[in-house]
Short mmCIF file of C-alpha atoms in Angstrom, two decimals:
data_model
loop_
_atom_site.label_atom_id
_atom_site.label_comp_id
_atom_site.label_asym_id
_atom_site.label_seq_id
_atom_site.Cartn_x
_atom_site.Cartn_y
_atom_site.Cartn_z
CA MET E 126 -79.11 -14.65 115.10
CA ARG E 127 -75.57 -15.98 115.06
CA PRO E 128 -73.55 -15.94 118.29
CA THR E 129 -70.54 -13.67 118.37
CA ASN E 130 -68.33 -16.39 119.84
CA VAL E 131 -68.09 -19.52 117.70
CA GLY E 132 -64.79 -20.75 119.08
CA ARG E 133 -66.15 -24.17 120.07
CA LEU E 134 -66.74 -25.63 116.64
CA CYS E 135 -68.24 -28.83 117.99
CA GLU E 136 -71.28 -26.79 119.07
CA TRP E 137 -71.63 -24.28 116.22
CA GLN E 138 -71.03 -24.92 112.54
CA TYR E 139 -72.65 -22.97 109.73
CA LEU E 140 -72.91 -24.87 106.47
CA GLU E 141 -74.66 -24.32 103.19
CA ARG E 142 -77.79 -26.46 102.96
CA SER E 143 -76.38 -28.39 99.99
CA ILE E 144 -73.24 -29.32 101.97
CA LEU E 145 -75.33 -30.29 105.00
CA ARG E 146 -77.47 -32.56 102.84
CA MET E 147 -74.38 -34.16 101.29
CA LEU E 148 -72.80 -34.86 104.70
CA ALA E 149 -75.80 -35.82 106.78
CA GLY E 150 -78.48 -36.85 104.31
CA TRP E 151 -80.89 -34.07 105.25
CA GLY E 152 -80.97 -30.32 104.83
CA ARG E 153 -81.93 -29.20 108.30
CA TYR E 154 -80.17 -28.87 111.64
CA MET E 155 -80.66 -31.65 114.19
CA PRO E 156 -79.80 -30.80 117.81
CA GLY E 157 -76.95 -32.93 119.01
CA PHE E 158 -75.75 -34.04 115.58
CA TYR E 159 -72.87 -31.57 115.50
CA ASP E 160 -72.15 -31.78 119.21
CA LYS E 161 -69.29 -34.26 119.22
CA SER E 162 -69.56 -34.78 122.94
CA ALA E 163 -73.18 -35.90 122.47
CA ILE E 164 -72.14 -38.50 119.92
CA HIS E 165 -69.23 -39.76 121.99
CA ARG E 166 -71.50 -40.06 125.00
CA TYR E 167 -73.51 -42.76 123.22
CA VAL E 168 -70.58 -44.82 121.92
CA TRP E 169 -69.61 -46.92 124.93
CA GLU E 170 -66.85 -49.37 125.53
CA GLN E 171 -68.05 -52.97 125.73
CA THR E 172 -67.15 -53.26 129.42
CA GLU E 173 -69.19 -50.13 130.20
CA CYS E 174 -72.23 -51.58 128.45
CA VAL E 175 -71.92 -54.85 130.36
CA GLN E 176 -71.59 -53.06 133.71
CA ARG E 177 -74.59 -50.85 133.07
CA LEU E 178 -76.87 -53.68 131.95
CA ARG E 179 -78.43 -54.51 135.32
CA ASP E 180 -82.22 -54.60 135.11
CA ARG E 181 -82.16 -53.27 131.58
CA LEU E 182 -82.94 -54.33 128.04
CA ALA E 183 -80.50 -54.41 125.15
CA GLN E 184 -80.34 -55.63 121.57
CA PHE E 185 -77.48 -57.45 119.93
CA PRO E 186 -77.62 -57.69 116.13
CA GLY E 187 -74.75 -60.03 116.75
CA ASP E 188 -73.89 -61.83 113.56
CA ASN E 189 -73.05 -59.75 110.50
CA VAL E 190 -76.09 -57.46 110.25
CA ASP E 191 -74.27 -55.39 107.67
CA ASN E 192 -77.16 -53.48 106.06
CA PRO E 193 -77.23 -49.93 107.49
CA VAL E 194 -80.99 -49.72 106.82
CA ASN E 195 -81.56 -52.66 109.17
CA VAL E 196 -79.23 -51.29 111.83
CA GLY E 197 -80.90 -47.88 111.67
CA SER E 198 -84.32 -49.50 112.02
CA ILE E 199 -83.10 -51.56 114.97
CA ALA E 200 -81.87 -48.38 116.69
CA ARG E 201 -85.25 -46.73 116.09
CA ASN E 202 -87.05 -49.79 117.48
CA ALA E 203 -84.86 -49.76 120.58
CA ALA E 204 -85.55 -46.08 121.27
CA ALA E 205 -89.29 -46.39 120.63
CA MET E 206 -89.74 -49.41 122.89
CA GLY E 207 -87.55 -48.19 125.74
CA TRP E 208 -84.57 -50.49 125.28
CA ASP E 209 -81.29 -49.26 126.68
CA ALA E 210 -78.35 -50.25 124.48
CA ILE E 211 -77.22 -51.96 121.29
CA PHE E 212 -74.20 -54.21 120.86
CA LEU E 213 -72.74 -54.86 117.40
CA ASP E 214 -70.21 -57.37 116.15
CA PRO E 215 -67.24 -56.11 114.06
CA ARG E 216 -68.99 -56.89 110.74
CA SER E 217 -72.30 -55.17 111.45
CA ALA E 218 -73.07 -51.71 110.06
CA ASP E 219 -72.38 -48.51 111.99
CA PRO E 220 -75.50 -46.98 113.63
CA LEU E 221 -73.98 -43.52 113.06
CA ALA E 222 -73.38 -44.06 109.34
CA ARG E 223 -75.33 -41.62 107.19
CA ARG E 224 -77.98 -44.07 105.94
CA ALA E 225 -78.44 -45.80 109.30
CA LEU E 226 -78.80 -42.46 111.05
CA ARG E 227 -81.37 -41.33 108.51
CA VAL E 228 -83.46 -44.48 108.80
CA SER E 229 -83.33 -44.26 112.60
CA MET E 230 -84.76 -40.70 112.37
CA GLY E 231 -81.86 -39.58 114.56
CA ASN E 232 -82.64 -42.13 117.28
CA ALA E 233 -79.27 -43.81 116.80
CA LEU E 234 -77.95 -40.76 118.68
CA ARG E 235 -80.19 -41.58 121.65
CA VAL E 236 -79.42 -45.28 122.16
CA PRO E 237 -75.90 -46.10 123.43
CA HIS E 238 -74.05 -48.73 121.42
CA ALA E 239 -70.79 -50.65 121.65
CA ARG E 240 -68.71 -52.83 119.34
CA VAL E 241 -68.07 -56.40 120.49
CA ASP E 242 -64.89 -58.14 119.39
CA ASP E 243 -66.04 -61.62 120.42
CA PRO E 244 -69.84 -62.05 120.40
CA ARG E 245 -69.75 -65.50 121.99
CA GLU E 246 -67.58 -64.25 124.85
CA LEU E 247 -70.02 -61.40 125.47
CA LEU E 248 -73.01 -63.76 125.55
CA LEU E 249 -71.28 -66.05 128.04
CA ALA E 250 -70.31 -63.08 130.22
CA MET E 251 -73.89 -61.82 130.15
CA ARG E 252 -75.21 -65.26 131.09
CA ASP E 253 -72.84 -65.39 134.05
CA ARG E 254 -74.25 -62.04 135.22
CA GLY E 255 -77.81 -63.37 135.20
CA VAL E 256 -78.85 -61.80 131.90
CA ARG E 257 -81.40 -63.70 129.81
CA THR E 258 -79.76 -63.84 126.39
CA VAL E 259 -82.59 -64.47 123.94
CA ALA E 260 -81.58 -65.77 120.50
CA CYS E 261 -84.13 -65.06 117.78
CA THR E 262 -84.36 -67.87 115.22
CA PRO E 263 -86.98 -69.29 112.83
CA SER E 264 -86.14 -72.83 114.04
CA ALA E 265 -89.27 -74.90 114.69
CA ASP E 266 -87.93 -76.20 118.01
CA ALA E 267 -87.47 -72.70 119.47
CA THR E 268 -89.89 -71.39 122.11
CA PRO E 269 -92.69 -69.21 120.70
CA LEU E 270 -91.99 -65.60 121.66
CA ALA E 271 -95.40 -65.23 123.30
CA GLU E 272 -94.51 -68.02 125.76
CA LEU E 273 -91.21 -66.54 126.94
CA ASP E 274 -91.31 -65.06 130.43
CA PRO E 275 -87.93 -63.60 131.42
CA GLY E 276 -89.29 -62.39 134.74
CA ASP E 277 -87.32 -59.50 136.21
CA ALA E 278 -83.99 -60.56 134.72
CA PRO E 279 -82.16 -58.23 132.33
CA VAL E 280 -82.72 -59.23 128.70
CA LEU E 281 -80.37 -59.19 125.72
CA ALA E 282 -82.15 -59.98 122.44
CA VAL E 283 -79.79 -61.47 119.85
CA PHE E 284 -80.36 -61.29 116.09
CA GLY E 285 -78.46 -62.69 113.12
CA SER E 286 -78.23 -61.63 109.50
CA GLU E 287 -81.07 -62.42 107.11
CA ARG E 288 -78.74 -64.48 104.94
CA ASP E 289 -77.43 -66.92 107.52
CA GLY E 290 -79.15 -66.20 110.83
CA LEU E 291 -77.23 -66.87 114.04
CA GLY E 292 -74.35 -69.33 114.04
CA GLU E 293 -74.57 -72.48 116.13
CA ASP E 294 -71.89 -71.19 118.50
CA LEU E 295 -73.96 -68.10 119.33
CA LEU E 296 -77.19 -70.07 119.62
CA ALA E 297 -75.51 -72.43 122.07
CA ALA E 298 -74.19 -69.51 124.14
CA CYS E 299 -77.68 -68.04 124.68
CA THR E 300 -79.95 -68.93 127.57
CA ASP E 301 -83.11 -68.97 125.41
CA ARG E 302 -84.07 -69.49 121.80
CA VAL E 303 -87.32 -67.94 120.59
CA ARG E 304 -89.23 -67.76 117.33
CA ILE E 305 -91.91 -65.40 116.07
CA GLU E 306 -94.76 -67.62 114.93
CA MET E 307 -95.47 -67.20 111.23
CA ALA E 308 -98.46 -67.97 109.02
CA PRO E 309 -98.08 -71.15 106.93
CA GLY E 310 -95.73 -70.73 104.01
CA VAL E 311 -93.75 -67.82 105.52
CA ASP E 312 -90.34 -68.62 106.97
CA SER E 313 -89.37 -65.46 108.84
CA LEU E 314 -89.43 -61.66 109.05
CA ASN E 315 -86.84 -59.13 107.99
CA VAL E 316 -84.38 -58.67 110.88
CA ALA E 317 -85.52 -55.09 111.51
CA ALA E 318 -89.18 -56.18 111.60
CA ALA E 319 -88.30 -59.07 113.92
CA SER E 320 -86.49 -56.61 116.18
CA ALA E 321 -89.62 -54.44 116.41
CA VAL E 322 -91.79 -57.42 117.37
CA VAL E 323 -89.33 -58.64 120.00
CA CYS E 324 -88.75 -55.15 121.42
CA TYR E 325 -92.48 -54.68 121.85
CA ALA E 326 -93.12 -58.13 123.29
CA LEU E 327 -90.37 -57.88 125.91
CA ARG E 328 -90.61 -54.18 126.76
CA ARG E 329 -90.67 -53.20 130.44
CA TRP E 330 -93.41 -50.54 130.38
CA SER E 331 -97.09 -50.36 129.58
CA ALA E 332 -99.18 -47.76 127.78
CA ALA E 333 -100.76 -46.78 131.09
CA GLU E 334 -97.39 -45.71 132.44
CA THR E 335 -96.94 -43.15 129.65
CA LYS E 336 -100.23 -41.33 130.30
#
């Protein structure tokens, strides 16, 4: 039953299914998608993200992760593993873009994110605040992920694009460099798959806590 008062259009919009599918990529209503305040609530300013990252976990696809499928998968990984925020450099895809939002199964609306003008500056600021900034790289001299113990410090996992990885300036700005150990003959994982492995390995909850 339709409400009699539909004055606040950010909460109620009635669209033909074909138009809804064209705009959003699916033909059904998703709570929160048309509530503009809900979307704005999860797009933070960079300074707000930094201030809120105390004992928390965040991801930073920080170097030109421009494929919306990867960014959507990273948002889904973050939500599933209990991570708290995502930072993106100016060249990375938008988590709220149609394809990214679809791949994330709507979870991009649940994980706050912020754009970062200067990734290196952010990493240095995080390091000064006691955050363990963990650069993910296939380099053979990086610490195996299974051996990393960040303790109780906040963690920011940093990923680069699949083409070029992380630049040397960003690697140098991080407190740790880790690699996911691969079988012989395999160089690395897709960035979204690597994000899932890292999110799981460094999560701050156990299965027992969810029962």
